[in-house]
GROMACS .gro file of C-alpha atoms in nm:
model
  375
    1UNK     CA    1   3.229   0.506  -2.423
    2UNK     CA    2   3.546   0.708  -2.577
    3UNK     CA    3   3.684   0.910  -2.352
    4UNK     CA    4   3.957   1.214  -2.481
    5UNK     CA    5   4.180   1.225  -2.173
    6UNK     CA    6   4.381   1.512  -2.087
    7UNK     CA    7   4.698   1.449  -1.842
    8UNK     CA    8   4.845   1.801  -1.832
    9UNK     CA    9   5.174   1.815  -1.588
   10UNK     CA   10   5.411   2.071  -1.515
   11UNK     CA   11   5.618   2.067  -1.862
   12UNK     CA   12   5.375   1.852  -2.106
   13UNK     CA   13   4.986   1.775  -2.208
   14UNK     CA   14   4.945   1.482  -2.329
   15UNK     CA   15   4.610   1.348  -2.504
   16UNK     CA   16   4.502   1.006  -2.569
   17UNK     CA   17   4.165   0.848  -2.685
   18UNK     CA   18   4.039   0.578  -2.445
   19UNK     CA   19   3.807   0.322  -2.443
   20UNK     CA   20   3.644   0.313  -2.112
   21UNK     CA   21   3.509  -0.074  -2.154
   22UNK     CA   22   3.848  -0.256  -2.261
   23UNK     CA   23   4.086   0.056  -2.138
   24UNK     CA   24   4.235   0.060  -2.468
   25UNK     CA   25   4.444   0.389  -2.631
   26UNK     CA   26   4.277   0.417  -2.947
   27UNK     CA   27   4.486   0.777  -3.047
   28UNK     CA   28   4.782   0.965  -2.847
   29UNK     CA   29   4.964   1.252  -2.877
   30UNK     CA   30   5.170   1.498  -2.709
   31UNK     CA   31   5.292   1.862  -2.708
   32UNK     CA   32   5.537   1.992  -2.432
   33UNK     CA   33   5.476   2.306  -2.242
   34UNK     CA   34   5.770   2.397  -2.195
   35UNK     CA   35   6.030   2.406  -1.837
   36UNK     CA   36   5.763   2.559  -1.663
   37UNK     CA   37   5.415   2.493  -1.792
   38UNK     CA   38   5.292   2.811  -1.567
   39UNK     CA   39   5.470   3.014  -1.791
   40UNK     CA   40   5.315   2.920  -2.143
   41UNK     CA   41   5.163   3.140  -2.354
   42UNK     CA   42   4.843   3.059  -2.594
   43UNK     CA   43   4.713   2.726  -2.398
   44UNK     CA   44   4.379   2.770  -2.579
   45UNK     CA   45   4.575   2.707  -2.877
   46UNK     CA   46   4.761   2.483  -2.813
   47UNK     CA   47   4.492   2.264  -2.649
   48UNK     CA   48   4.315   2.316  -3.020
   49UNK     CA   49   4.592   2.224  -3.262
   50UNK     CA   50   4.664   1.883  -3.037
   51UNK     CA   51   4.236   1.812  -3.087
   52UNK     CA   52   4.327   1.860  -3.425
   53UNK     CA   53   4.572   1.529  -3.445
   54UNK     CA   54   4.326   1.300  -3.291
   55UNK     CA   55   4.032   1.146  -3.379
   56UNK     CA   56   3.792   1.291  -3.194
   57UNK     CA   57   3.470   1.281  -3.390
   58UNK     CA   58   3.349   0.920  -3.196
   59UNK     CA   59   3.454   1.077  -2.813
   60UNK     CA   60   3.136   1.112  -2.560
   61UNK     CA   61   3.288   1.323  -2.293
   62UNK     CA   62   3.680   1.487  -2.203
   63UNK     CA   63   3.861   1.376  -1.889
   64UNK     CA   64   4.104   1.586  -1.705
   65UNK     CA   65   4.412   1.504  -1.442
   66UNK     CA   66   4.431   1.728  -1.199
   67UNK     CA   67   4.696   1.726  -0.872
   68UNK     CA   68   4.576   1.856  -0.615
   69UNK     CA   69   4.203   1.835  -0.503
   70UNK     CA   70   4.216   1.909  -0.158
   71UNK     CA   71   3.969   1.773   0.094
   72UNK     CA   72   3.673   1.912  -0.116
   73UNK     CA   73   3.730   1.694  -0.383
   74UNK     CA   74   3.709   1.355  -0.270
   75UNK     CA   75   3.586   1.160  -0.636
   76UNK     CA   76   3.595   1.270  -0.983
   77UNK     CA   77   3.367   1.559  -1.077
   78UNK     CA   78   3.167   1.702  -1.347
   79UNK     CA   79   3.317   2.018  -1.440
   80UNK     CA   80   3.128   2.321  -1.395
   81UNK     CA   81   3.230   2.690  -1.327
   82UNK     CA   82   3.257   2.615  -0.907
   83UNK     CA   83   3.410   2.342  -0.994
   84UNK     CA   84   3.714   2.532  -1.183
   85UNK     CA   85   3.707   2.761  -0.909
   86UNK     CA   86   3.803   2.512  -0.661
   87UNK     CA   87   4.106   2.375  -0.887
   88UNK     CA   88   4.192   2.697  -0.891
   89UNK     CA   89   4.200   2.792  -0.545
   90UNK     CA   90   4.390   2.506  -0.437
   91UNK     CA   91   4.665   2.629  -0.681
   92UNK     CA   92   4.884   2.741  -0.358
   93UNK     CA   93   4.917   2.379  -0.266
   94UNK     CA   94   5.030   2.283  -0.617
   95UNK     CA   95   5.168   2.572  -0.823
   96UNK     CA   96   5.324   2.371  -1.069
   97UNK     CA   97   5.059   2.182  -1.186
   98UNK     CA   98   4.673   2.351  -1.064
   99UNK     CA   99   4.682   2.668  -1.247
  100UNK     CA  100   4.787   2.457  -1.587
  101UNK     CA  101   4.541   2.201  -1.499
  102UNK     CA  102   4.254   2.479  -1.465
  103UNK     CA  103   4.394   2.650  -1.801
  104UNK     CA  104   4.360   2.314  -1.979
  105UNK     CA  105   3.992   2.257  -1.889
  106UNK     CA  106   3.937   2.631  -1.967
  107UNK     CA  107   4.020   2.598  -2.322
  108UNK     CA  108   3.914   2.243  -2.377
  109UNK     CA  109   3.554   2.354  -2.262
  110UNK     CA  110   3.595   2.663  -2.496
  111UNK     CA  111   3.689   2.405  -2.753
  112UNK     CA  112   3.384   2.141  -2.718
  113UNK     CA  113   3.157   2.370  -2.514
  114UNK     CA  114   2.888   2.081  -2.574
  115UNK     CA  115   3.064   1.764  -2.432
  116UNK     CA  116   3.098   1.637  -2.066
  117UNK     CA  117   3.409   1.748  -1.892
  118UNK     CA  118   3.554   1.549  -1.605
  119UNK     CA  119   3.815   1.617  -1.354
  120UNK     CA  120   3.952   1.336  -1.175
  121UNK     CA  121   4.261   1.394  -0.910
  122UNK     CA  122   4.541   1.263  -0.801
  123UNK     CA  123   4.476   1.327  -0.439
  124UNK     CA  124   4.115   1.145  -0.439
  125UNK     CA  125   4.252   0.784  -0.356
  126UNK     CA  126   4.402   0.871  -0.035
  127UNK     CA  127   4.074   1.054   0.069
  128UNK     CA  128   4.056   0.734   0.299
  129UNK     CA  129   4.353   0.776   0.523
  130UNK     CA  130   4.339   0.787   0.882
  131UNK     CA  131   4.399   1.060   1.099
  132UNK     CA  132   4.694   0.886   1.202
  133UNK     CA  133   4.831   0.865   0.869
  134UNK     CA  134   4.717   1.224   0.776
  135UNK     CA  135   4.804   1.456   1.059
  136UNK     CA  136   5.129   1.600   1.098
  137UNK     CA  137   5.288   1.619   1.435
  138UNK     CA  138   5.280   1.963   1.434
  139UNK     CA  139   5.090   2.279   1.611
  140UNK     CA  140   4.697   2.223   1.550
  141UNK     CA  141   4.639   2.541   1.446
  142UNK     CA  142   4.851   2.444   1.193
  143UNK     CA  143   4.591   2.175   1.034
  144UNK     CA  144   4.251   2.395   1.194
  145UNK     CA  145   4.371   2.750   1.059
  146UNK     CA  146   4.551   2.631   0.745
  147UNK     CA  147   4.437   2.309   0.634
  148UNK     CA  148   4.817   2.141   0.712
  149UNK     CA  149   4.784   1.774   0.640
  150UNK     CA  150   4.909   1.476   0.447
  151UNK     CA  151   4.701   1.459   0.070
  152UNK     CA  152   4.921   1.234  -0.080
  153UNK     CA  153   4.927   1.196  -0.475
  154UNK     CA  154   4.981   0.955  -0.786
  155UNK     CA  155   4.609   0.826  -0.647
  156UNK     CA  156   4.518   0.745  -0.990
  157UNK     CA  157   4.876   0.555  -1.109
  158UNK     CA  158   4.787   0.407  -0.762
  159UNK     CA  159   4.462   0.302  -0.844
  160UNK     CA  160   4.531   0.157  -1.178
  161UNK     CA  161   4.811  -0.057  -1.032
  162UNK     CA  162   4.618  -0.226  -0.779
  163UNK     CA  163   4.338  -0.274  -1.025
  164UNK     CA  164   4.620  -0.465  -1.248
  165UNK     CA  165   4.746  -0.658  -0.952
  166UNK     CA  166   4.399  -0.791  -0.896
  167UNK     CA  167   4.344  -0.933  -1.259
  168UNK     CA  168   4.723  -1.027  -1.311
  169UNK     CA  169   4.686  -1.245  -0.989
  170UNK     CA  170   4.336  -1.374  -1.011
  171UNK     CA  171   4.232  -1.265  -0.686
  172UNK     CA  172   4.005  -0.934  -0.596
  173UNK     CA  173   4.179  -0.663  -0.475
  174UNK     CA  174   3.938  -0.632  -0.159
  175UNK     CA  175   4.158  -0.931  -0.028
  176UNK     CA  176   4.519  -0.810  -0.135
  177UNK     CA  177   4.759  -0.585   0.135
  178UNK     CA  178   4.996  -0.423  -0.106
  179UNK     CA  179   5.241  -0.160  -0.179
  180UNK     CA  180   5.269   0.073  -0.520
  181UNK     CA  181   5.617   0.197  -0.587
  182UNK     CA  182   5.536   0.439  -0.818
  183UNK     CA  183   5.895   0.557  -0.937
  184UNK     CA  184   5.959   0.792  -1.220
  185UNK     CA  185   6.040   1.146  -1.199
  186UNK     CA  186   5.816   1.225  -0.978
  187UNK     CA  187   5.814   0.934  -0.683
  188UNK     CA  188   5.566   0.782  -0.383
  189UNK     CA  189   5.549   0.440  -0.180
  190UNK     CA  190   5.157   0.389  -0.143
  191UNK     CA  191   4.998   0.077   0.132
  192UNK     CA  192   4.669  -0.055  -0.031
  193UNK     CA  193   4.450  -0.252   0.220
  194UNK     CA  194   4.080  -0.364   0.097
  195UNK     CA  195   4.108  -0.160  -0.201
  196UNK     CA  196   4.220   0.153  -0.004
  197UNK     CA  197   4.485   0.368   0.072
  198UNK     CA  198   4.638   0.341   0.414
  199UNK     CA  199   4.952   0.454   0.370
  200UNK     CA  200   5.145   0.710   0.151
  201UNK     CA  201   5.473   0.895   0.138
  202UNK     CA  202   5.378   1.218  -0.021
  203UNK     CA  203   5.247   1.504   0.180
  204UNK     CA  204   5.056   1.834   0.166
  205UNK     CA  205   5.311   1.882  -0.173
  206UNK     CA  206   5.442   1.603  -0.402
  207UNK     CA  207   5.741   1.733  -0.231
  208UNK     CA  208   5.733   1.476   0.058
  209UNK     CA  209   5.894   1.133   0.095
  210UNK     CA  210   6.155   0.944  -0.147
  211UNK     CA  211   6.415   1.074  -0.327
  212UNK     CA  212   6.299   1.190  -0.650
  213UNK     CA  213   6.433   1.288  -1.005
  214UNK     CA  214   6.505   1.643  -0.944
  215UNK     CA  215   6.287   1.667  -0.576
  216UNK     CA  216   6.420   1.576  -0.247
  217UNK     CA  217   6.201   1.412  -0.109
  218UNK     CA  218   6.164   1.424   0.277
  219UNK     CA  219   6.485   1.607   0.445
  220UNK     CA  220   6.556   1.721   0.773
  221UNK     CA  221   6.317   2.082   0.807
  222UNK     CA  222   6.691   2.237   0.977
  223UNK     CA  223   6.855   2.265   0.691
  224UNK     CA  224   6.545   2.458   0.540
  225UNK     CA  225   6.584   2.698   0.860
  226UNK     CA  226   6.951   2.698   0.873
  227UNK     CA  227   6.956   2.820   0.479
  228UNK     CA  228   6.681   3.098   0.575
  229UNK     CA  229   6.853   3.177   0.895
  230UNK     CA  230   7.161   3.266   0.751
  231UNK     CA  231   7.031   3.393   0.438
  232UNK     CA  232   7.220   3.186   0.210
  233UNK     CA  233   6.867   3.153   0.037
  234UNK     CA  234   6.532   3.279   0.050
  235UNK     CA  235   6.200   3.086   0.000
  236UNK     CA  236   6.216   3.101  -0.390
  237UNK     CA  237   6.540   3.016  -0.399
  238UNK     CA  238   6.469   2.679  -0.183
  239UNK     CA  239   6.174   2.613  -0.340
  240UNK     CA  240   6.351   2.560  -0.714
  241UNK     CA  241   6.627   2.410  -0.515
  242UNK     CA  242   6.419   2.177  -0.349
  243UNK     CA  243   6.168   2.134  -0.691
  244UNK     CA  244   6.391   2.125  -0.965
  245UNK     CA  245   6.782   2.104  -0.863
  246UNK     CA  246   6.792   1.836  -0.590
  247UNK     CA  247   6.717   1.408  -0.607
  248UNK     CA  248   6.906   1.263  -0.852
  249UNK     CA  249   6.991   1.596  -1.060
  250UNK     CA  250   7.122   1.723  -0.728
  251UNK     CA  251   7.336   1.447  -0.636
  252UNK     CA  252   7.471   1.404  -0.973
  253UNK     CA  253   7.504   1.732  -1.080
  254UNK     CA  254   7.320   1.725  -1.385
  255UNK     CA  255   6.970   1.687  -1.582
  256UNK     CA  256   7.001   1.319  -1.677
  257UNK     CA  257   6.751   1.035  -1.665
  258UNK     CA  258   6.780   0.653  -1.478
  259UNK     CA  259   6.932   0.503  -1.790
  260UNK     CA  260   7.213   0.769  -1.842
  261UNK     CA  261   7.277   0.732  -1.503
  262UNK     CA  262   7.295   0.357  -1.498
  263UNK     CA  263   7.538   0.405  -1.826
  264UNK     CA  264   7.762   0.654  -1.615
  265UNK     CA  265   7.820   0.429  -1.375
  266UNK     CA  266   7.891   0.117  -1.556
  267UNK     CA  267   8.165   0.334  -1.698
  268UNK     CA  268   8.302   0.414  -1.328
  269UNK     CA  269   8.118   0.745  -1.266
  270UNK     CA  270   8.080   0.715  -0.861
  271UNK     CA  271   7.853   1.013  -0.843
  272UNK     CA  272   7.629   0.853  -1.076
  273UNK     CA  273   7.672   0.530  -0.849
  274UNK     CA  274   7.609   0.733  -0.544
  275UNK     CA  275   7.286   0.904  -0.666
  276UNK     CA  276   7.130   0.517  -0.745
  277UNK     CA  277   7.246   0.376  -0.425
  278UNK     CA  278   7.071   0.657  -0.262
  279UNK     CA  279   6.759   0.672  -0.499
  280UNK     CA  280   6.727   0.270  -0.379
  281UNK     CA  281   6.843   0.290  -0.012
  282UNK     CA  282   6.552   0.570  -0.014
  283UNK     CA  283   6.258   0.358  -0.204
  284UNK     CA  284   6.341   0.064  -0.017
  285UNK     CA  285   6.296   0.227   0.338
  286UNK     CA  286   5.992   0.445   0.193
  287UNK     CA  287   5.838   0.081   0.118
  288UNK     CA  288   5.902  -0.077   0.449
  289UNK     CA  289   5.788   0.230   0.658
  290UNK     CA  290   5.427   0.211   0.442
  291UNK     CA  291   5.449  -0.138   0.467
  292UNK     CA  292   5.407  -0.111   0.826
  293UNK     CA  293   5.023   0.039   0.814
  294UNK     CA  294   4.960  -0.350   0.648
  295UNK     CA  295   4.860  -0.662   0.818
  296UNK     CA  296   5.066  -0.843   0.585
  297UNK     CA  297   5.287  -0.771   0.238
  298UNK     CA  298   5.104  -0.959  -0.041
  299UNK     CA  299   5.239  -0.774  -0.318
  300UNK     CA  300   5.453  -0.521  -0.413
  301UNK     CA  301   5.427  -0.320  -0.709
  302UNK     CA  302   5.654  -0.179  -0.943
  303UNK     CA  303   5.557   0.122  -1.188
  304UNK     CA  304   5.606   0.467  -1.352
  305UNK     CA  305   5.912   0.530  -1.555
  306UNK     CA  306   6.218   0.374  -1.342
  307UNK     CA  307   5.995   0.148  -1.172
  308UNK     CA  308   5.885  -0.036  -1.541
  309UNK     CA  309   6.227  -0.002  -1.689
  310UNK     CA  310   6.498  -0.013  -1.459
  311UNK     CA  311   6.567  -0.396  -1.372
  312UNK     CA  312   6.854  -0.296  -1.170
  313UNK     CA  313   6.684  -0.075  -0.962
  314UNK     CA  314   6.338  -0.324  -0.924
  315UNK     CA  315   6.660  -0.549  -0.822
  316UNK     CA  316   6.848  -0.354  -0.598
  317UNK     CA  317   6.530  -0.231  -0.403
  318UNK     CA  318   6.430  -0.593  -0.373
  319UNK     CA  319   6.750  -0.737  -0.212
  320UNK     CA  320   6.668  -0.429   0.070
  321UNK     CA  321   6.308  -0.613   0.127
  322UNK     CA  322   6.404  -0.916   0.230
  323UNK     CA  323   6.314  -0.889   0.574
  324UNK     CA  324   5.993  -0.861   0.455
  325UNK     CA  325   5.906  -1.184   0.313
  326UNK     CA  326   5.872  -1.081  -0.061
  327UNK     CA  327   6.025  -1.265  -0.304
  328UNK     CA  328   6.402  -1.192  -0.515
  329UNK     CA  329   6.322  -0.985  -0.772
  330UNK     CA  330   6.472  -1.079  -1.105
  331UNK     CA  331   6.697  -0.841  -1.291
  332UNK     CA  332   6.576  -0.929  -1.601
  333UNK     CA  333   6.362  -0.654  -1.861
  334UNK     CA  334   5.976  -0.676  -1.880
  335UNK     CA  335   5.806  -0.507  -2.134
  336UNK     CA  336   5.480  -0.556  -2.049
  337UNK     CA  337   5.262  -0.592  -1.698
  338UNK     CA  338   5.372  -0.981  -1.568
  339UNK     CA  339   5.405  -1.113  -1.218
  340UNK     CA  340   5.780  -1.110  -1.170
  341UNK     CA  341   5.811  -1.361  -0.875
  342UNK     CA  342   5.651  -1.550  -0.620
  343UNK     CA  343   5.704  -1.654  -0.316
  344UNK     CA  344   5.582  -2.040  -0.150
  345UNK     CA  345   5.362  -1.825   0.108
  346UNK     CA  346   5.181  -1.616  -0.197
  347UNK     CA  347   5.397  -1.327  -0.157
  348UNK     CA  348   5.437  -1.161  -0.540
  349UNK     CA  349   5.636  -0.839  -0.707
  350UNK     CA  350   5.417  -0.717  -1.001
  351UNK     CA  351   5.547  -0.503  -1.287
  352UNK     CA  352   5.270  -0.271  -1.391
  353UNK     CA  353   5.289   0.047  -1.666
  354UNK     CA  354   5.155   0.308  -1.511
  355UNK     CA  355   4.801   0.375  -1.708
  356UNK     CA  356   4.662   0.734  -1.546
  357UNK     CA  357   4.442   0.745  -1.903
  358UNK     CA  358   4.289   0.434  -1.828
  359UNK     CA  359   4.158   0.522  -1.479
  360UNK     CA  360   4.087   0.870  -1.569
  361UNK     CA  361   3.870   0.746  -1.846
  362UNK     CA  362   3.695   0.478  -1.646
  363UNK     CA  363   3.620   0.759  -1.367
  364UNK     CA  364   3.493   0.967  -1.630
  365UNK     CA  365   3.279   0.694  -1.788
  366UNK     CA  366   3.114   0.655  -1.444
  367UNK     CA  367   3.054   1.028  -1.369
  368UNK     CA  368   2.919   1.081  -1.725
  369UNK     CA  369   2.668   0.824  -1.758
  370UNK     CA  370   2.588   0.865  -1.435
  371UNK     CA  371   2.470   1.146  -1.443
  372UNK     CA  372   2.278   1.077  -1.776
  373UNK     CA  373   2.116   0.757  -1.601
  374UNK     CA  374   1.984   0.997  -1.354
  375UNK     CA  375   1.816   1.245  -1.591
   0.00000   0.00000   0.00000
C-alpha cells in the first residue's frame, strides 16, 4: 500500500509518499510554516498546493503525526470527527504542535474527503510504562484532578529505531534491552525492553529531560518560582524562554545548529565549546539514568539530526558510557544506518536515520486494511 504521510511540527509540514511493504520514500516534499506554525494563515491551502507536487494518484490512505495523544490514544487511529476532537482537546498539553496537527488533518480530509485518514502519535509507544516510570512525585490530586503524568514522546522515531536495530543485528527485538538517543532539535533518551518502552526522559511536555536545541530540558522547578516570585517574568515569558531561547541557543547566545557550533569552536569559541560539553555531559547522564530501568545495555542507539551526523558528539557521549559496558564509539561519519561497534560480550552502538514516515505509514497500513479485512 502507498501511504501519503503527513509529519506536521511546530515550524514545517513535510509530505512524503511511502511504501508500507519495503518502507521506501517514493516522493517528498516540504513547505515551512513559519516560526510559529500556530500562527499560519491559509493551512487548507497550503496543505493543497504541497498535494499538488506529489504523486498522489497511486496513494490508498493519508497518515498523520500527531504529538500528543494523551492516555486516550494508546495506537494509531482512524480519523473521524471524535477523533479530531480529542487531538484537539489535548492541545493544552502540546500547544505548539496539536492545534497544527488537527488543522492539517482538517484540510487534508477536505482535500481527499474519500481516502482513509490515520493519526498515529508520538506518545503511543510509551503507553506501556509503569507507574513507576510515569508518576510524578508530586501531590495526587495532581495526576487524579489533572491528568499530571509522564507521556513521553518521539514514540514513533523510537519505534523505528528499535525496529532497525533488530534487522541491522539479526536478532528480534523481543530479545534486545536498548536505549534510543534520539538527538536533534528536539531531544529524549528512551529504555526499550521486549519491544517496549520502559524508560523515557520526556514528560507531560517535550519540555522534560536533556538539554535540547533551543529547550532546557529538565531544570531545577526554583528557578521557575524564583523568576515568578520576583516577577522578573511571567508564565509567557518563561514559557518562550524555556521553549525557544534556552539549550544550546541559550547557552550560546544565538540560533545556530550542531555543525556551526562544532565550527565555532574549532576556531576557539568557548561558549560554543561550553554549550557541546553540556549538550553531551547532559545526553550521556539522560542515557545512564534510562539505562537503569534495563536488565542489561545491549545496544545503544544513535538518531535524529545530531545523533546521525555529529561523530563528535556520538564520540564524546560514548567515552561518558563506559561504565556501562558499551563499546568506543568511533568518530568517524556514517551516512547510512550501520552497526558502529561491538563489544566481545555483544554489546553494540547503532547509527539509525530517524524514519517517522516509515512507521507512520506501516501503522497506517495496519489500521487501514484492517479495518477493510473486517468489513
Amino acid at each position: 500500500m502507498r501511504v501519503l504521510v503527513l509529519n506536521v511540527g511546530s515550524s514545517s509540514l513535510k509530505a512524503s509518499v511511502v511504501d508500507s511493504v519495503d518502507y521506501a520514500a517514493i516522493a517528498k516534499a516540504e513547505v515551512s510554516l513559519g516560526v510559529d506554525a500556530t500562527k499560519q494563515k491559509g493551512i487548507e491551502r497550503t496543505v493543497r498546493l504541497l498535494l499538488a507536487k506529489l504523486e498522489i494518484a497511486a496513494v490508498e490512505a493519508v497518515g498523520h503525526r500527531v504529538v500528543h495523544g494523551g492516555t486516550r490514544f494508546r495506537s494509531a487511529v482512524r480519523v473521524d470527527d471524535r477523533v479530531l476532537k480529542g487531538i484537539e482537546a489535548l492541545a493544552e498539553f502540546a500547544p505548539l504542535h496539536n492545534p497544527v496537527a488537527a488543522a492539517i488533518i482538517r484540510a487534508a480530509r477536505s482535500a481527499l474527503p474519500n481516502m482513509p485518514q490515520v493519526a498515529a502519535f508520538d506518545t503511543a509507544f510509551h503507553a506501556t510504562l509503569s507507574e513507576e516510570q510515569f508518576l510524578y512525585p508530586v501531590p495526587w490530586r495532581w495526576h487524579r484532578e489533572y491528568g499530571i503524568r509522564r507521556f513521553g514522546f518521539h514514540g514513533l522515531s523510537v519505534e523505528w529505531s528499535t525496529r532497525r536495530a533488530a534487522e541491522l543485528l539479526g536478532r528480534p527485538a523481543a530479545e534486545l534491552a536498548l536505549v534510543v538517543a534520539h538527538l536533534g532539535s528536539g531531544c529524549s533518551v528512551t529504555a526499550v525492553r521486549n519491544g517496549r518502552s520502559v524508560a523515557t526522559s520526556m514528560g507531560l511536555t517535550p519540555m522534560e529531560g536533556v538539554m535540547m536545541g533551543t529547550r532546557s530540558g529538565s531544570i531545577d522547578p526554583g528557578i521557575l518560582l524564583y523568576m515568578l516570585r520576583t516577577r522578573r517574568a511571567g508564565w509567557r515569558q518563561l514559557e518562550e524562554a524555556l521553549d525557544h531561547q534556552s539549550g544550546l541557543v541559550g547557552v550560546f547566545g544565538r540560533a545556530v545548529g550542531m555543525r556551526e557550533l562544532e565550527k565555532a569552536a574549532g576556531e576557539g569559541n568557548h561558549r560554543a565549546q561550553r554549550a557541546i560539553d553540556m549538550f553531551v555531559s547532559r545526553a550521556a547522564a539522560g542515557i545512564a539514568a534510562v539505562a537503569t530501568a534495563l536488565p542489561r545495555l545491549d545496544v545503544l542507539v544513535f538518531t535524529g539530526g545530531i545523533g546521525e551526523h555529529s561523530a563528535s558528539v556520538r564520540s564524546a557521549i560514548g567515552r561518558r558510557l563506559v561504565t556501562l559496558g558499551l563499546p568506543p564509539v568511533p568518530m568517524t561519519d556514517v551516512r547510512n544506518d550501520a552497526v558502529m561497534s561491538r563489544s566481545g560480550d555483544g554489546g553494540a552502538v547503532l547509527r539509525v536515520e530517524a524514519r517517522e514516515d516509515a512507521i507512520i505509514a506501516a501503522q497506517t497500513a495496519e489500521v487501514a486494511t484492517g479495518e477493510a479485512a473486517a468489513l
